[in-house]
């Protein structure tokens, strides 16, 4: 096809290149456009282009990432061999884009995994230790979420009168959102226990706080708290 000049279409590229790339990525197969005036009949909505073209979608495993467009010199009409070469180049480019996307997905998955590990460590730090000994009582509890973090919690703390407040709580739903609400609820209960020894009063205040902050989201907490003396 002679000399080929290439230009990558991006958000800052000329509008005609963006339109051509968007149109080309919707093609099922590569296509030879012998005359530019044929383009409107093929669904192209941009301005007329000056040359004959070969347009091939950059696709891999059914996902189109863009289009490869090769412009022919005005004195030569592209043929079957040119289309075959363009399809080969487009296939390699599509695989390259797919590999880039795969690497980015792996990196994003690793980043999310690290964030979930930190979230799990924070949640474990808020829950009581597995073994707590008071003068007259030994508490042992274990909360193991089905995934990285969860909306369940076991509670154990010293009340304002020196007695023990102990119980369990469960947030509606699953995953990170439930874990965030449970972390906030457990922190509130631990803070309120310093000021009162009445579990009913403590849960009433915690309930008001939860309703004020997340009630409109449709989430709720179920909890039972015992005052042991």
XYZ file of N, CA, C and O in Angstrom, residues 4-105:
408
model
N 2.879 4.475 4.922
C 1.732 4.614 5.828
C 2.120 5.562 6.954
O 3.160 5.406 7.583
N 1.308 6.568 7.184
C 1.528 7.440 8.337
C 0.462 7.123 9.369
O -0.714 6.963 9.026
N 0.861 6.990 10.641
C -0.083 6.587 11.677
C -0.306 7.683 12.693
O 0.550 8.527 12.931
N -1.479 7.694 13.267
C -1.796 8.635 14.334
C -2.726 7.928 15.311
O -3.672 7.261 14.908
N -2.441 8.040 16.593
C -3.254 7.374 17.605
C -4.398 8.288 18.016
O -4.192 9.429 18.390
N -5.619 7.753 17.968
C -6.794 8.539 18.352
C -6.983 8.472 19.860
O -6.967 7.415 20.447
N -7.131 9.611 20.470
C -7.390 9.682 21.898
C -8.338 10.850 22.128
O -8.850 11.439 21.189
N -8.582 11.174 23.405
C -9.507 12.269 23.696
C -9.032 13.591 23.091
O -9.840 14.474 22.814
N -7.725 13.741 22.883
C -7.217 14.991 22.341
C -6.996 14.961 20.835
O -6.467 15.906 20.274
N -7.392 13.869 20.175
C -7.171 13.730 18.739
C -8.234 14.502 17.963
O -9.276 14.869 18.493
N -7.979 14.747 16.677
C -8.980 15.423 15.842
C -10.308 14.670 15.854
O -10.321 13.440 15.903
N -11.414 15.376 15.775
C -12.729 14.721 15.853
C -12.928 13.641 14.807
O -13.558 12.617 15.082
N -12.393 13.849 13.581
C -12.620 12.860 12.534
C -11.969 11.515 12.863
O -12.477 10.453 12.513
N -10.823 11.568 13.574
C -10.177 10.315 13.982
C -10.981 9.603 15.064
O -11.110 8.383 15.051
N -11.515 10.369 16.001
C -12.331 9.761 17.056
C -13.587 9.124 16.475
O -13.970 8.019 16.850
N -14.228 9.818 15.550
C -15.437 9.282 14.921
C -15.099 8.008 14.145
O -15.818 7.005 14.202
N -13.973 8.035 13.427
C -13.556 6.873 12.655
C -13.259 5.686 13.578
O -13.647 4.543 13.291
N -12.577 5.946 14.710
C -12.250 4.869 15.650
C -13.511 4.294 16.285
O -13.645 3.075 16.435
N -14.446 5.165 16.666
C -15.683 4.695 17.276
C -16.518 3.883 16.288
O -17.147 2.892 16.652
N -16.523 4.327 15.018
C -17.254 3.576 14.002
C -16.576 2.245 13.722
O -17.215 1.201 13.645
N -15.251 2.271 13.597
C -14.513 1.060 13.259
C -14.580 -0.024 14.313
O -14.618 -1.213 13.984
N -14.632 0.369 15.579
C -14.667 -0.645 16.642
C -15.994 -1.398 16.669
O -16.080 -2.472 17.259
N -17.025 -0.836 16.006
C -18.325 -1.511 15.968
C -18.430 -2.504 14.810
O -19.408 -3.253 14.720
N -17.447 -2.504 13.937
C -17.464 -3.444 12.817
C -17.194 -4.859 13.304
O -16.391 -5.080 14.210
N -17.875 -5.820 12.695
C -17.621 -7.213 13.056
C -16.356 -7.734 12.385
O -15.635 -8.565 12.942
N -16.090 -7.280 11.176
C -14.912 -7.693 10.432
C -14.246 -6.463 9.831
O -14.827 -5.380 9.791
N -13.032 -6.649 9.339
C -12.366 -5.573 8.629
C -13.086 -5.265 7.331
O -13.761 -6.129 6.749
N -12.948 -4.061 6.845
C -13.678 -3.626 5.661
C -12.773 -2.756 4.802
O -11.926 -2.009 5.307
N -12.924 -2.890 3.482
C -12.218 -2.043 2.519
C -13.206 -1.032 1.974
O -14.256 -1.399 1.444
N -12.881 0.244 2.124
C -13.718 1.316 1.592
C -12.999 1.887 0.369
O -12.022 2.626 0.500
N -13.464 1.494 -0.801
C -12.784 1.891 -2.035
C -12.938 3.379 -2.286
O -11.986 4.072 -2.662
N -14.143 3.907 -2.047
C -14.400 5.328 -2.277
C -14.921 5.957 -0.986
O -15.822 5.403 -0.355
N -14.360 7.081 -0.558
C -14.802 7.714 0.688
C -16.293 8.007 0.723
O -16.909 7.999 1.789
N -16.902 8.242 -0.461
C -18.336 8.545 -0.463
C -19.188 7.342 -0.051
O -20.394 7.468 0.164
N -18.573 6.146 0.039
C -19.306 4.961 0.497
C -19.551 4.982 2.002
O -20.425 4.278 2.507
N -18.770 5.761 2.744
C -18.797 5.707 4.208
C -20.174 5.990 4.820
O -20.605 5.268 5.720
N -20.901 7.028 4.389
C -22.205 7.283 5.014
C -23.144 6.093 4.912
O -23.896 5.802 5.850
N -23.113 5.389 3.786
C -23.984 4.218 3.618
C -23.587 3.077 4.542
O -24.397 2.180 4.822
N -22.359 3.108 5.056
C -21.872 2.062 5.956
C -22.056 2.436 7.431
O -21.598 1.715 8.304
N -22.679 3.586 7.687
C -22.942 3.988 9.061
C -21.966 4.993 9.626
O -22.074 5.384 10.787
N -21.009 5.438 8.808
C -20.047 6.443 9.256
C -20.703 7.816 9.216
O -21.305 8.203 8.213
N -20.601 8.565 10.328
C -21.307 9.841 10.441
C -20.377 11.048 10.462
O -20.798 12.159 10.749
N -19.101 10.857 10.183
C -18.170 11.975 10.200
C -18.077 12.659 8.843
O -18.819 12.363 7.906
N -17.134 13.580 8.745
C -16.903 14.269 7.484
C -16.250 13.322 6.488
O -15.648 12.305 6.853
N -16.352 13.665 5.217
C -15.752 12.839 4.190
C -14.245 12.744 4.341
O -13.578 13.719 4.695
N -13.693 11.557 4.088
C -12.260 11.339 4.184
C -11.660 11.331 2.774
O -12.312 10.915 1.810
N -10.408 11.751 2.625
C -9.845 11.980 1.284
C -9.370 10.731 0.567
O -9.126 10.772 -0.622
N -9.193 9.592 1.275
C -8.567 8.432 0.647
C -9.454 7.193 0.777
O -10.394 7.145 1.562
N -9.071 6.197 -0.030
C -9.615 4.873 0.195
C -9.054 4.337 1.510
O -7.931 4.675 1.908
N -9.821 3.487 2.173
C -9.439 3.067 3.515
C -9.573 1.570 3.701
O -10.394 0.908 3.040
N -8.781 1.049 4.627
C -9.028 -0.249 5.243
C -9.250 0.032 6.721
O -8.421 0.679 7.373
N -10.364 -0.430 7.247
C -10.683 -0.227 8.665
C -10.942 -1.585 9.297
O -11.784 -2.355 8.811
N -10.204 -1.882 10.378
C -10.328 -3.173 11.055
C -10.459 -2.917 12.553
O -9.676 -2.140 13.122
N -11.450 -3.525 13.224
C -11.563 -3.344 14.676
C -10.394 -3.988 15.407
O -9.916 -5.060 15.018
N -9.911 -3.312 16.444
C -8.878 -3.880 17.322
C -9.589 -4.671 18.408
O -10.032 -4.111 19.409
N -9.736 -5.958 18.192
C -10.570 -6.772 19.082
C -9.795 -7.987 19.575
O -8.877 -8.482 18.910
N -10.195 -8.454 20.754
C -9.633 -9.676 21.323
C -10.679 -10.308 22.231
O -11.229 -9.626 23.107
N -10.982 -11.563 21.997
C -11.968 -12.302 22.787
C -13.306 -11.563 22.877
O -13.910 -11.468 23.939
N -13.734 -11.007 21.757
C -15.042 -10.379 21.689
C -15.106 -8.956 22.210
O -16.173 -8.349 22.210
N -13.995 -8.390 22.652
C -13.963 -7.014 23.149
C -13.189 -6.142 22.159
O -12.046 -6.454 21.820
N -13.828 -5.056 21.692
C -13.192 -4.143 20.745
C -12.605 -2.958 21.500
O -13.295 -2.296 22.275
N -11.329 -2.679 21.268
C -10.636 -1.603 21.968
C -10.479 -0.347 21.103
O -10.060 0.692 21.604
N -10.791 -0.436 19.848
C -10.639 0.691 18.951
C -10.641 0.174 17.518
O -11.222 -0.870 17.224
N -9.996 0.873 16.634
C -9.962 0.461 15.237
C -8.632 0.845 14.611
O -8.028 1.864 14.960
N -8.185 0.019 13.675
C -6.998 0.302 12.878
C -7.473 0.786 11.510
O -8.234 0.102 10.833
N -7.066 1.980 11.116
C -7.462 2.544 9.829
C -6.210 2.820 9.014
O -5.309 3.542 9.467
N -6.147 2.254 7.830
C -5.021 2.454 6.924
C -5.518 3.195 5.691
O -6.443 2.731 4.999
N -4.922 4.349 5.415
C -5.317 5.150 4.249
C -4.423 4.818 3.074
O -3.196 4.782 3.190
N -5.034 4.565 1.929
C -4.286 4.224 0.723
C -3.966 5.470 -0.076
O -4.774 6.406 -0.129
N -2.795 5.509 -0.740
C -2.527 6.619 -1.666
C -3.619 6.680 -2.723
O -4.191 5.671 -3.114
N -3.892 7.879 -3.174
C -5.017 8.081 -4.088
C -4.881 7.281 -5.380
O -5.867 6.929 -6.012
N -3.631 6.959 -5.780
C -3.459 6.260 -7.047
C -3.585 4.742 -6.908
O -3.504 4.010 -7.888
N -3.782 4.233 -5.705
C -3.862 2.782 -5.537
C -5.076 2.415 -4.700
O -5.352 3.040 -3.682
N -5.778 1.399 -5.133
C -6.945 0.897 -4.396
C -6.516 -0.310 -3.582
O -5.896 -1.239 -4.120
N -6.790 -0.344 -2.265
C -6.394 -1.489 -1.436
C -7.137 -2.747 -1.861
O -8.280 -2.699 -2.320
N -6.449 -3.885 -1.701
C -7.046 -5.156 -2.104
C -7.083 -6.164 -0.985
O -6.898 -5.837 0.196
N -7.295 -7.428 -1.346
C -7.471 -8.504 -0.367
C -6.207 -8.728 0.463
O -6.283 -8.995 1.664
N -5.038 -8.636 -0.184
C -3.792 -8.848 0.560
C -3.571 -7.739 1.587
O -3.071 -7.983 2.690
N -3.928 -6.520 1.211
C -3.806 -5.407 2.155
C -4.735 -5.620 3.356
O -4.365 -5.372 4.509
N -5.955 -6.081 3.089
C -6.899 -6.344 4.172
C -6.397 -7.463 5.074
O -6.529 -7.389 6.303
N -5.807 -8.488 4.480
C -5.266 -9.604 5.260
C -4.163 -9.122 6.202
O -4.107 -9.503 7.375
N -3.265 -8.276 5.677
C -2.187 -7.730 6.496
C -2.755 -6.857 7.624
O -2.298 -6.929 8.771
N -3.757 -6.041 7.294
C -4.355 -5.164 8.306
C -5.006 -5.985 9.424
O -4.909 -5.638 10.599
N -5.663 -7.081 9.052
C -6.288 -7.938 10.067
C -5.232 -8.564 10.978
O -5.444 -8.707 12.188
N -4.097 -8.938 10.383
C -3.014 -9.504 11.182
C -2.487 -8.479 12.185
O -2.308 -8.777 13.379
N -2.255 -7.253 11.711
C -1.774 -6.185 12.595
C -2.808 -5.860 13.679
O -2.462 -5.677 14.854
N -4.085 -5.795 13.277
C -5.140 -5.475 14.240
C -5.283 -6.565 15.287
O -5.534 -6.284 16.459
N -5.118 -7.823 14.876
C -5.204 -8.921 15.838
C -4.105 -8.839 16.887
O -4.347 -9.044 18.083
N -2.888 -8.518 16.438
C -1.772 -8.384 17.379
C -1.981 -7.193 18.311
O -1.707 -7.267 19.516
N -2.471 -6.074 17.739
C -2.720 -4.890 18.567
C -3.847 -5.150 19.566
O -3.770 -4.732 20.720
N -4.906 -5.831 19.120
C -6.003 -6.158 20.039
C -5.533 -7.022 21.189
O -5.937 -6.815 22.338
N -4.657 -8.006 20.886
C -4.108 -8.850 21.956
C -3.262 -8.024 22.917
O -3.298 -8.248 24.137
N -2.518 -7.057 22.377
C -1.700 -6.192 23.240
C -2.582 -5.375 24.178
O -2.293 -5.247 25.373
N -3.679 -4.814 23.644
C -4.608 -4.062 24.493
C -5.222 -4.964 25.558
O -5.391 -4.553 26.709
N -5.568 -6.196 25.186
C -6.143 -7.132 26.149
C -5.146 -7.458 27.250
O -5.505 -7.564 28.427
N -3.863 -7.601 26.879
C -2.833 -7.887 27.885
C -2.667 -6.711 28.842
O -2.500 -6.899 30.046
N -2.705 -5.484 28.291
C -2.606 -4.292 29.143
C -3.768 -4.250 30.130
O -3.600 -3.974 31.317
N -4.974 -4.530 29.617
C -6.154 -4.521 30.481
C -6.041 -5.590 31.563
O -6.409 -5.363 32.727
N -5.528 -6.761 31.191
C -5.358 -7.842 32.163
C -4.387 -7.434 33.268
O -4.647 -7.668 34.453
N -3.270 -6.810 32.876
C -2.283 -6.363 33.870
C -2.902 -5.324 34.802
O -2.707 -5.365 36.025
N -3.679 -4.388 34.226
C -4.319 -3.359 35.050
C -5.329 -3.994 36.015
O -5.439 -3.571 37.169
N -6.065 -4.994 35.543
C -7.022 -5.668 36.415
C -6.321 -6.392 37.553
O -6.796 -6.401 38.698
